[in-house]
mmCIF file of N, CA, C and O in Angstrom:
data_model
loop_
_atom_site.group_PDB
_atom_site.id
_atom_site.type_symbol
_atom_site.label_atom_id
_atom_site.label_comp_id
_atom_site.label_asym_id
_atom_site.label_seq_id
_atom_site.Cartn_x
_atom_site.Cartn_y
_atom_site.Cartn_z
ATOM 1 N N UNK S 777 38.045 -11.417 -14.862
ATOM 2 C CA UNK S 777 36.738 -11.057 -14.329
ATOM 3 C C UNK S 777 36.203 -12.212 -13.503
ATOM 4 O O UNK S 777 36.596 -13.377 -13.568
ATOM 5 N N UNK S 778 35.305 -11.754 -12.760
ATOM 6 C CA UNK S 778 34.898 -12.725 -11.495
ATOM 7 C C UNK S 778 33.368 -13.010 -11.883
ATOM 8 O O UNK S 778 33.020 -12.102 -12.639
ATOM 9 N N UNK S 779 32.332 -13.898 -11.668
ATOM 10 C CA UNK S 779 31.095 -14.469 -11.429
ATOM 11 C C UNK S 779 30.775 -14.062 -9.694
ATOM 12 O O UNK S 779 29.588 -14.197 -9.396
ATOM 13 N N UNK S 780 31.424 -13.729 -8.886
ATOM 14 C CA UNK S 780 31.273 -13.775 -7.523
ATOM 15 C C UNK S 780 30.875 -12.162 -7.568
ATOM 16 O O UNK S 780 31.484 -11.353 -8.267
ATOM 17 N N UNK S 781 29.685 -11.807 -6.655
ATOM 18 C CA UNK S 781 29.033 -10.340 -6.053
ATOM 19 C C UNK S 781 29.946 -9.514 -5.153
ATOM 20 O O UNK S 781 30.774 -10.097 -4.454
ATOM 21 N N UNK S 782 29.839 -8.222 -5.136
ATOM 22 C CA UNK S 782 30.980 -8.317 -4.692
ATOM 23 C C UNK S 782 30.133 -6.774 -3.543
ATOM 24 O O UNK S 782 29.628 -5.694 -3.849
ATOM 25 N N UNK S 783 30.370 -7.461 -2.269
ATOM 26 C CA UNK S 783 29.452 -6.707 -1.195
ATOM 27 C C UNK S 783 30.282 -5.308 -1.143
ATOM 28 O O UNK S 783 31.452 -5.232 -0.767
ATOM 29 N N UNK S 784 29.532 -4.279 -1.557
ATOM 30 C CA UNK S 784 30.287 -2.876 -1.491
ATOM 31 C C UNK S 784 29.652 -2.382 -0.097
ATOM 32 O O UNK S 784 30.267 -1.595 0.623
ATOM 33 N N UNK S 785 28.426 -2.873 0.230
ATOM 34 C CA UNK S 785 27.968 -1.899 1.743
ATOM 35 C C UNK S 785 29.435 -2.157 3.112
ATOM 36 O O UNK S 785 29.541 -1.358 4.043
ATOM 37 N N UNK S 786 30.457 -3.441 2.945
ATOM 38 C CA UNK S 786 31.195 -3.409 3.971
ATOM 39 C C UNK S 786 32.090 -2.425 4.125
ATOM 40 O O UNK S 786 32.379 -1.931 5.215
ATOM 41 N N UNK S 787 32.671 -2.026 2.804
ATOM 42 C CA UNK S 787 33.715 -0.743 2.644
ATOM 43 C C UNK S 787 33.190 0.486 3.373
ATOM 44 O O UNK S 787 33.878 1.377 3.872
ATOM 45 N N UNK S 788 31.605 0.376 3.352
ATOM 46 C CA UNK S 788 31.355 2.128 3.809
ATOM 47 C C UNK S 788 31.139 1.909 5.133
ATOM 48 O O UNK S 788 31.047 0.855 5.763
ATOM 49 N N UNK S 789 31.029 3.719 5.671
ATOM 50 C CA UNK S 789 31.034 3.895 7.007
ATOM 51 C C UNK S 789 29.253 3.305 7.342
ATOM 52 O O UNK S 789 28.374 2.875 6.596
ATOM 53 N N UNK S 790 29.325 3.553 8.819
ATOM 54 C CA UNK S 790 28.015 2.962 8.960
ATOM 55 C C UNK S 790 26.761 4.015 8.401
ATOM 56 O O UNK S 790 25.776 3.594 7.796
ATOM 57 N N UNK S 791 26.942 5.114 8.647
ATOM 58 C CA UNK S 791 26.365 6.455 8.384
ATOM 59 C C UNK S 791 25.719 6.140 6.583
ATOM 60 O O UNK S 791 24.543 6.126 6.218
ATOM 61 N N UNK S 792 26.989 5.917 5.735
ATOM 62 C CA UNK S 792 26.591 5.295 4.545
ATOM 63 C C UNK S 792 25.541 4.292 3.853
ATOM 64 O O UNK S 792 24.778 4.263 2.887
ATOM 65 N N UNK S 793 26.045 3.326 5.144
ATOM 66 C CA UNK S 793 25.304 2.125 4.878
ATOM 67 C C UNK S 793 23.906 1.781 5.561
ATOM 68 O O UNK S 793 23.117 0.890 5.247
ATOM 69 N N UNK S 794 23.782 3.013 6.890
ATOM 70 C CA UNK S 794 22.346 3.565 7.014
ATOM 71 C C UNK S 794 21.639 3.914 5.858
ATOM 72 O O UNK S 794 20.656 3.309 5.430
ATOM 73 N N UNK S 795 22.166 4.913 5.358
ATOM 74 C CA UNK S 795 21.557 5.607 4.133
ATOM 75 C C UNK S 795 20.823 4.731 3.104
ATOM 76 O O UNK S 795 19.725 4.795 2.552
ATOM 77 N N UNK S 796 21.866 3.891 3.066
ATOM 78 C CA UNK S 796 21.603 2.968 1.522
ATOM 79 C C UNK S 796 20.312 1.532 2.295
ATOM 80 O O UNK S 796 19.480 0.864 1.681
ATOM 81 N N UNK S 797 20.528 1.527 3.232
ATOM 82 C CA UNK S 797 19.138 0.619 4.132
ATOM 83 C C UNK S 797 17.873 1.321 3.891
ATOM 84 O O UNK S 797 16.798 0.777 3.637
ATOM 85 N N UNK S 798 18.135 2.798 4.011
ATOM 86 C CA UNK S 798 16.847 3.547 4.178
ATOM 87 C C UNK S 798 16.437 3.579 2.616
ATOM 88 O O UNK S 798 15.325 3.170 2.283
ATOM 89 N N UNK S 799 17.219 4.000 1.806
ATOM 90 C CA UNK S 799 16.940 4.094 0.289
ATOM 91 C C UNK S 799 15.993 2.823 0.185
ATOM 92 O O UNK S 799 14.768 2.709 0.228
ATOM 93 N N UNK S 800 16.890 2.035 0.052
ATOM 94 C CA UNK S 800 16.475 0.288 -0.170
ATOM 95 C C UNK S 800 15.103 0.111 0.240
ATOM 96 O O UNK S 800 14.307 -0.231 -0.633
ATOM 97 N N UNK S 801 14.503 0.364 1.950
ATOM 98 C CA UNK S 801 13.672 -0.105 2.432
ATOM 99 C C UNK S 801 12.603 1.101 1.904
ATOM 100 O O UNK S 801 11.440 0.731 1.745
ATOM 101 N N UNK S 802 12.881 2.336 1.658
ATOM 102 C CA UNK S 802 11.634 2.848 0.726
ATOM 103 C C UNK S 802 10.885 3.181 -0.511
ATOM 104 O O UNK S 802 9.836 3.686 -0.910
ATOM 105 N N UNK S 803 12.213 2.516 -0.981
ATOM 106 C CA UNK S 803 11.780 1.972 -2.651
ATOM 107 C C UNK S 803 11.131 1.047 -2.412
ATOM 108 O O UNK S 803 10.127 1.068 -3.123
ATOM 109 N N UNK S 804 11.163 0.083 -1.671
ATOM 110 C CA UNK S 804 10.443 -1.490 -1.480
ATOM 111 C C UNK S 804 8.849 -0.939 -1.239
ATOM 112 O O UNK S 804 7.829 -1.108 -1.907
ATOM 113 N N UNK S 805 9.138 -0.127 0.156
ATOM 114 C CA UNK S 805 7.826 0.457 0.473
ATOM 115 C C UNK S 805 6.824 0.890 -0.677
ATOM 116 O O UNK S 805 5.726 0.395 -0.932
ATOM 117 N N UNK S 806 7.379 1.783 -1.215
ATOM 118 C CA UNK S 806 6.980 2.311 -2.529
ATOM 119 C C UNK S 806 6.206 1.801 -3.657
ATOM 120 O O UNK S 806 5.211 2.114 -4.311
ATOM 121 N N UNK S 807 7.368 0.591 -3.586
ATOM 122 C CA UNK S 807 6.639 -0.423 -4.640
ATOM 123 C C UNK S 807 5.263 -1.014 -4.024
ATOM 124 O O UNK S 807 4.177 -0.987 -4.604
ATOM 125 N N UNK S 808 5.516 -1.562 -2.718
ATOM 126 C CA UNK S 808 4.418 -2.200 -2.312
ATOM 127 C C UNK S 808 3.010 -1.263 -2.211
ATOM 128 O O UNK S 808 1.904 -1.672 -2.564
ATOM 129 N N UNK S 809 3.249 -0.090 -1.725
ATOM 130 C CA UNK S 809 1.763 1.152 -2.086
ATOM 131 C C UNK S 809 1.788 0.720 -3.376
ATOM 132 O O UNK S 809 0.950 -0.169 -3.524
ATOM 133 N N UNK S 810 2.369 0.958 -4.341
ATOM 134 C CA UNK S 810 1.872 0.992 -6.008
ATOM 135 C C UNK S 810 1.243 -0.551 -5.856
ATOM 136 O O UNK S 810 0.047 -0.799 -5.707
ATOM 137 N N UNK S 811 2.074 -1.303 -5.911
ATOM 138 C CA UNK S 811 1.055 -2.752 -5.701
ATOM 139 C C UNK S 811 -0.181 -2.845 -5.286
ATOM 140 O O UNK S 811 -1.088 -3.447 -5.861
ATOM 141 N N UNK S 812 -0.262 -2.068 -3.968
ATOM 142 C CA UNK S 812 -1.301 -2.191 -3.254
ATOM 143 C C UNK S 812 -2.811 -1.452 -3.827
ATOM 144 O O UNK S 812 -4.005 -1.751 -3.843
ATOM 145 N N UNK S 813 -1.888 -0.246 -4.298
ATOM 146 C CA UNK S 813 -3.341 0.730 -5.349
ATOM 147 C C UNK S 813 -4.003 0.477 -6.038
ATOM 148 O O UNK S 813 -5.162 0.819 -6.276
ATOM 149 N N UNK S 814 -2.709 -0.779 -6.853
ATOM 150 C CA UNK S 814 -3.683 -0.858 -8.223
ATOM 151 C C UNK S 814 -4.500 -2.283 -7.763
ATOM 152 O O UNK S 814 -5.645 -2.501 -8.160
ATOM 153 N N UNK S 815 -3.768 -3.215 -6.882
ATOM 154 C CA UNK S 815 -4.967 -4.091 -6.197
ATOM 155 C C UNK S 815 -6.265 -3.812 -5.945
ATOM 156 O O UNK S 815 -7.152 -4.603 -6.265
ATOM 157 N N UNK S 816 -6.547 -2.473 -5.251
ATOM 158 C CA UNK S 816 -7.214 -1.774 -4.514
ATOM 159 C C UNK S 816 -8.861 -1.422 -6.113
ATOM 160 O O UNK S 816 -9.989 -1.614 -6.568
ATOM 161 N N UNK S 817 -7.423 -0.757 -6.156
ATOM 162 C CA UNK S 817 -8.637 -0.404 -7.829
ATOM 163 C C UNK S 817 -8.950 -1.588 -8.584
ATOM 164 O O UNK S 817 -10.040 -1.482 -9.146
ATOM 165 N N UNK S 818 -8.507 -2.411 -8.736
ATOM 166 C CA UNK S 818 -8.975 -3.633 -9.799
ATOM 167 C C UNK S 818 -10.467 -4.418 -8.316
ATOM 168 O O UNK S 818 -11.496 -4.997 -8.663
ATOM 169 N N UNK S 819 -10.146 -4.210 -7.152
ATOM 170 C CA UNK S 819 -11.376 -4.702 -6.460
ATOM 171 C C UNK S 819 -12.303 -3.725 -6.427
ATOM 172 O O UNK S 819 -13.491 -4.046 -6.433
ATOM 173 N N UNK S 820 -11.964 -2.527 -6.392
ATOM 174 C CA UNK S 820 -13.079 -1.557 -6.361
ATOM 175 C C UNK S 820 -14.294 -1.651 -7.660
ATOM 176 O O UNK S 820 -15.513 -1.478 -7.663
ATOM 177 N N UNK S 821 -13.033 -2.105 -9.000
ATOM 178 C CA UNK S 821 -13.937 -1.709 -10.268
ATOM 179 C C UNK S 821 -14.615 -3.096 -10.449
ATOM 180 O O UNK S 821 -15.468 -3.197 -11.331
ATOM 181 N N UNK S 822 -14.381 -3.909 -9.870
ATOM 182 C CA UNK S 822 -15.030 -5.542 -9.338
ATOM 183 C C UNK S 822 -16.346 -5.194 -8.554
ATOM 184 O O UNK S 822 -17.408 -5.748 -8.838
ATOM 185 N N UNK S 823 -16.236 -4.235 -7.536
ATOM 186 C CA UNK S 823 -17.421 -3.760 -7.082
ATOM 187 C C UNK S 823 -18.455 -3.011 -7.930
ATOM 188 O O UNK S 823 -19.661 -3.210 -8.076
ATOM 189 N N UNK S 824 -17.739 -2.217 -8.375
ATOM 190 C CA UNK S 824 -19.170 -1.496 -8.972
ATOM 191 C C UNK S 824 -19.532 -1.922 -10.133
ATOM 192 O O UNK S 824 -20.687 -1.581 -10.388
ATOM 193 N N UNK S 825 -18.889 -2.696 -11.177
ATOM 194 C CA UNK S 825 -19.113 -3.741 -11.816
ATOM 195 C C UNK S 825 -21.126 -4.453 -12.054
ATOM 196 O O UNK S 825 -21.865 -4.824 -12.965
ATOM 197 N N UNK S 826 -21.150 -4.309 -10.891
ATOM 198 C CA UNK S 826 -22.146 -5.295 -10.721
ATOM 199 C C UNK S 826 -23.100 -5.321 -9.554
ATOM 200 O O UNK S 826 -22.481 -5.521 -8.508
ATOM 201 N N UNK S 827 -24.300 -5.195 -9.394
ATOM 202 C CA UNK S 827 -24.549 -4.647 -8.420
ATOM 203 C C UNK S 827 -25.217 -5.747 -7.288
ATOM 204 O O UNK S 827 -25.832 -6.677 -7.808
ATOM 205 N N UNK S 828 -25.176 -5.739 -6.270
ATOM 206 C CA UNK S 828 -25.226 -6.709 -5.251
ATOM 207 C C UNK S 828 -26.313 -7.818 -5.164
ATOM 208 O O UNK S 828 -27.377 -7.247 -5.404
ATOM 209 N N UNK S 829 -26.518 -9.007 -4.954
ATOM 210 C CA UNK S 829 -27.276 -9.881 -5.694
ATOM 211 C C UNK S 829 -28.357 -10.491 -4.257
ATOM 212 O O UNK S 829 -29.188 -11.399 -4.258
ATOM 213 N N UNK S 830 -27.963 -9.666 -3.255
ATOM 214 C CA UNK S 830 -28.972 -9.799 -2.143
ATOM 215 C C UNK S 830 -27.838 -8.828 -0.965
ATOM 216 O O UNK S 830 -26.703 -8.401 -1.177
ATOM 217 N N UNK S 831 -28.770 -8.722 0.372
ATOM 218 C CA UNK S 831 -28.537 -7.412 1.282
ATOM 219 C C UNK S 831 -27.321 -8.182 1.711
ATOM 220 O O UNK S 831 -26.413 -7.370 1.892
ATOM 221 N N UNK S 832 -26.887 -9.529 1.973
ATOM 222 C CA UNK S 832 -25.432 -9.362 2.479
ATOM 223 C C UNK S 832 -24.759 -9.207 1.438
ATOM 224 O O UNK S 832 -23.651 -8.839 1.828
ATOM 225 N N UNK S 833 -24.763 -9.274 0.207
ATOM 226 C CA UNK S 833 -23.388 -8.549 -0.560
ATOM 227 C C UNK S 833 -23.273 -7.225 -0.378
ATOM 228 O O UNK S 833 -22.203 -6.629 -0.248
ATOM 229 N N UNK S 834 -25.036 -6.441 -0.354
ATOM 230 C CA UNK S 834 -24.685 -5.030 -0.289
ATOM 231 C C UNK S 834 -24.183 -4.330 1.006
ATOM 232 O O UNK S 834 -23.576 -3.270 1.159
ATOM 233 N N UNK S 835 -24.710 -5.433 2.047
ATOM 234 C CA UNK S 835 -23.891 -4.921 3.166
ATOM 235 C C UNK S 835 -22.159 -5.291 3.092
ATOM 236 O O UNK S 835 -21.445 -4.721 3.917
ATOM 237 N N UNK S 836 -21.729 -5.933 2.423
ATOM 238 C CA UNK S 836 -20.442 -6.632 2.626
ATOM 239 C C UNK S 836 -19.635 -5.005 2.162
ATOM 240 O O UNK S 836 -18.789 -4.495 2.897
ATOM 241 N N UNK S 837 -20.234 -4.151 0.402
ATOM 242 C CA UNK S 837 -19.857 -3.184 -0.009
ATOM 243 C C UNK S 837 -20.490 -2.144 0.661
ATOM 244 O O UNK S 837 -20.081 -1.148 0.064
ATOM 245 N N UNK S 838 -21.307 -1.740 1.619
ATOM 246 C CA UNK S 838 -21.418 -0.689 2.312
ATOM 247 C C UNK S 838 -20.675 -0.909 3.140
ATOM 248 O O UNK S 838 -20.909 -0.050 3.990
ATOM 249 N N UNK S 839 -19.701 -1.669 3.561
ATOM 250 C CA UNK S 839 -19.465 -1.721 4.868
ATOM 251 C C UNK S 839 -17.764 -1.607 4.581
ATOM 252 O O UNK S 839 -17.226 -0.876 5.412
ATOM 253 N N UNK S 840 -16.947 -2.113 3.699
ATOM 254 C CA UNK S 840 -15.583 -1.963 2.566
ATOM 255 C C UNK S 840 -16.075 0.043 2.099
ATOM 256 O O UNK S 840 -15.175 0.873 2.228
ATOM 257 N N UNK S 841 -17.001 0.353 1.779
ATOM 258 C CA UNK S 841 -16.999 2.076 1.436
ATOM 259 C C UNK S 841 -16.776 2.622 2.856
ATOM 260 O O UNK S 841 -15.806 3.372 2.968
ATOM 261 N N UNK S 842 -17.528 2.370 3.998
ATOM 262 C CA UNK S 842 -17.554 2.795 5.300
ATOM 263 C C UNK S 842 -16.188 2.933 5.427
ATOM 264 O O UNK S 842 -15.673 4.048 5.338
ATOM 265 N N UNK S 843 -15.325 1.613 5.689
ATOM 266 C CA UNK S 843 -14.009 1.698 5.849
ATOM 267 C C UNK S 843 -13.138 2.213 5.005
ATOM 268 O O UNK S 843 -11.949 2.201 5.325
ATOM 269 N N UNK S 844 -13.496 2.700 3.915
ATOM 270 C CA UNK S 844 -12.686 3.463 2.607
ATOM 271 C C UNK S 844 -12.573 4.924 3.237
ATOM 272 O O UNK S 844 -11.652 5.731 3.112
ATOM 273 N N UNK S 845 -13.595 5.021 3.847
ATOM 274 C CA UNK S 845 -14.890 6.551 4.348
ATOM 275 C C UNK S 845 -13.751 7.042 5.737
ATOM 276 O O UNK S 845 -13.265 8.165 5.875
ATOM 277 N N UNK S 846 -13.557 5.983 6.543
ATOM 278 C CA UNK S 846 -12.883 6.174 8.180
ATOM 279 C C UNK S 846 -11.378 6.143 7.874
ATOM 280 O O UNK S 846 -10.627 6.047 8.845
ATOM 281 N N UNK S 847 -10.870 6.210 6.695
ATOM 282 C CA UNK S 847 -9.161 6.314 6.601
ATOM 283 C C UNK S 847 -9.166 7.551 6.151
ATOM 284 O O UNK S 847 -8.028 8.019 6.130
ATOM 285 N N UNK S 848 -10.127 8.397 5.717
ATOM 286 C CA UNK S 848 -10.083 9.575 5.341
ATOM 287 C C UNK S 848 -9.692 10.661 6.431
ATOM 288 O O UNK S 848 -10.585 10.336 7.213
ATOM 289 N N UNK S 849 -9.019 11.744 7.115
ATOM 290 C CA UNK S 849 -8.837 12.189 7.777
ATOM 291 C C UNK S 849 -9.566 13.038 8.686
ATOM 292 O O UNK S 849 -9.427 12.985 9.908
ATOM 293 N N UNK S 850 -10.507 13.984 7.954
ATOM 294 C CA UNK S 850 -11.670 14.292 8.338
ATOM 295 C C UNK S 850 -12.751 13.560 8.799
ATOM 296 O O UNK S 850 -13.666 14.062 9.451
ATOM 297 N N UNK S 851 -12.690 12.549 8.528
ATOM 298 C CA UNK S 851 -13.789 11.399 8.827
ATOM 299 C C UNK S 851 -13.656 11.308 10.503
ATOM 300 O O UNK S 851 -14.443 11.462 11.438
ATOM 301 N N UNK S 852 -12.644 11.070 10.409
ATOM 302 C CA UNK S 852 -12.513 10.360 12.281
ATOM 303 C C UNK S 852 -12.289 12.110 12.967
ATOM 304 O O UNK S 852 -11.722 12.015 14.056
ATOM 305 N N UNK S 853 -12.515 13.231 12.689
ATOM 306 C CA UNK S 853 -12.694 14.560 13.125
ATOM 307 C C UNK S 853 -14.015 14.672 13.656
ATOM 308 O O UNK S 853 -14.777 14.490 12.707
ATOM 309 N N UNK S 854 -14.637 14.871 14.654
ATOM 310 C CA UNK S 854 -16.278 15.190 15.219
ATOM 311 C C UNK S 854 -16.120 16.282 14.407
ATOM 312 O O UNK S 854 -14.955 16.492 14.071
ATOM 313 N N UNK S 855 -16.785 16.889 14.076
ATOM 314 C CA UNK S 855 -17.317 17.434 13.072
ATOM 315 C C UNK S 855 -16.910 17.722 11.613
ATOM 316 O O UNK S 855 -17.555 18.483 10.892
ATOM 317 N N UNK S 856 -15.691 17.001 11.185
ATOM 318 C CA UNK S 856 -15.221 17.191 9.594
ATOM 319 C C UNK S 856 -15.069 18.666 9.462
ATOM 320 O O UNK S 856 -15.016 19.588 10.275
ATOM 321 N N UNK S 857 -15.036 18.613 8.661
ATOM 322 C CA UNK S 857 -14.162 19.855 7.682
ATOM 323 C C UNK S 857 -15.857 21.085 7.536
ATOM 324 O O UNK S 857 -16.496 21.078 6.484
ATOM 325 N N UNK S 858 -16.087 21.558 8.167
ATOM 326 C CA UNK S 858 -17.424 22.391 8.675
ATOM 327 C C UNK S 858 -16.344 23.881 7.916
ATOM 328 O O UNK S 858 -16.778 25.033 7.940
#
C-alpha cells in the first residue's frame, strides 16, 4: 500500500472530468449559501435583539431591511405583485 494520492480525474475523458468540476464547484457553492444564511440570520437576530440607540443606528437597520426588501423579486417590478 502507498501514502501517495492517487489523481483519478487524469484517467477520465474530458466530458467526465467536466462533470466532476461541476459537481465539486456546486457543492462548494452550496456550502457557501448555507454559510452565508446562517451568517445572515445570526446578524439579523443581532438586529432585532435590541433596539437602536439613536437615528443613525436606526437608519443603518432601515436601510440593511430596504436592501433585504430590493433582492426580493417583486420589489424591483413597478408595480409588484398587484
Amino acid at each position: 500500500m502507498t501514502d501517495k494520492a492517487v489523481n483519478l480525474d487524469h484517467s477520465r475523458g474530458m466530458s467526465a472530468q467536466k462533470a466532476t468540476d461541476l459537481r465539486r464547484l456546486r457543492a462548494e457553492v452550496e456550502a457557501n449559501d448555507q454559510a452565508l444564511r446562517l451568517r445572515q440570520e445570526e446578524l439579523e437576530n443581532q438586529l432585532i435583539a435590541a433596539a437602536a440607540s439613536d437615528w443613525h443606528e436606526a437608519a443603518k437597520k432601515a436601510r440593511y431591511l430596504l436592501n433585504l426588501f430590493a433582492e426580493v423579486p417583486a420589489a424591483s417590478m413597478p408595480g409588484g405583485d398587484d
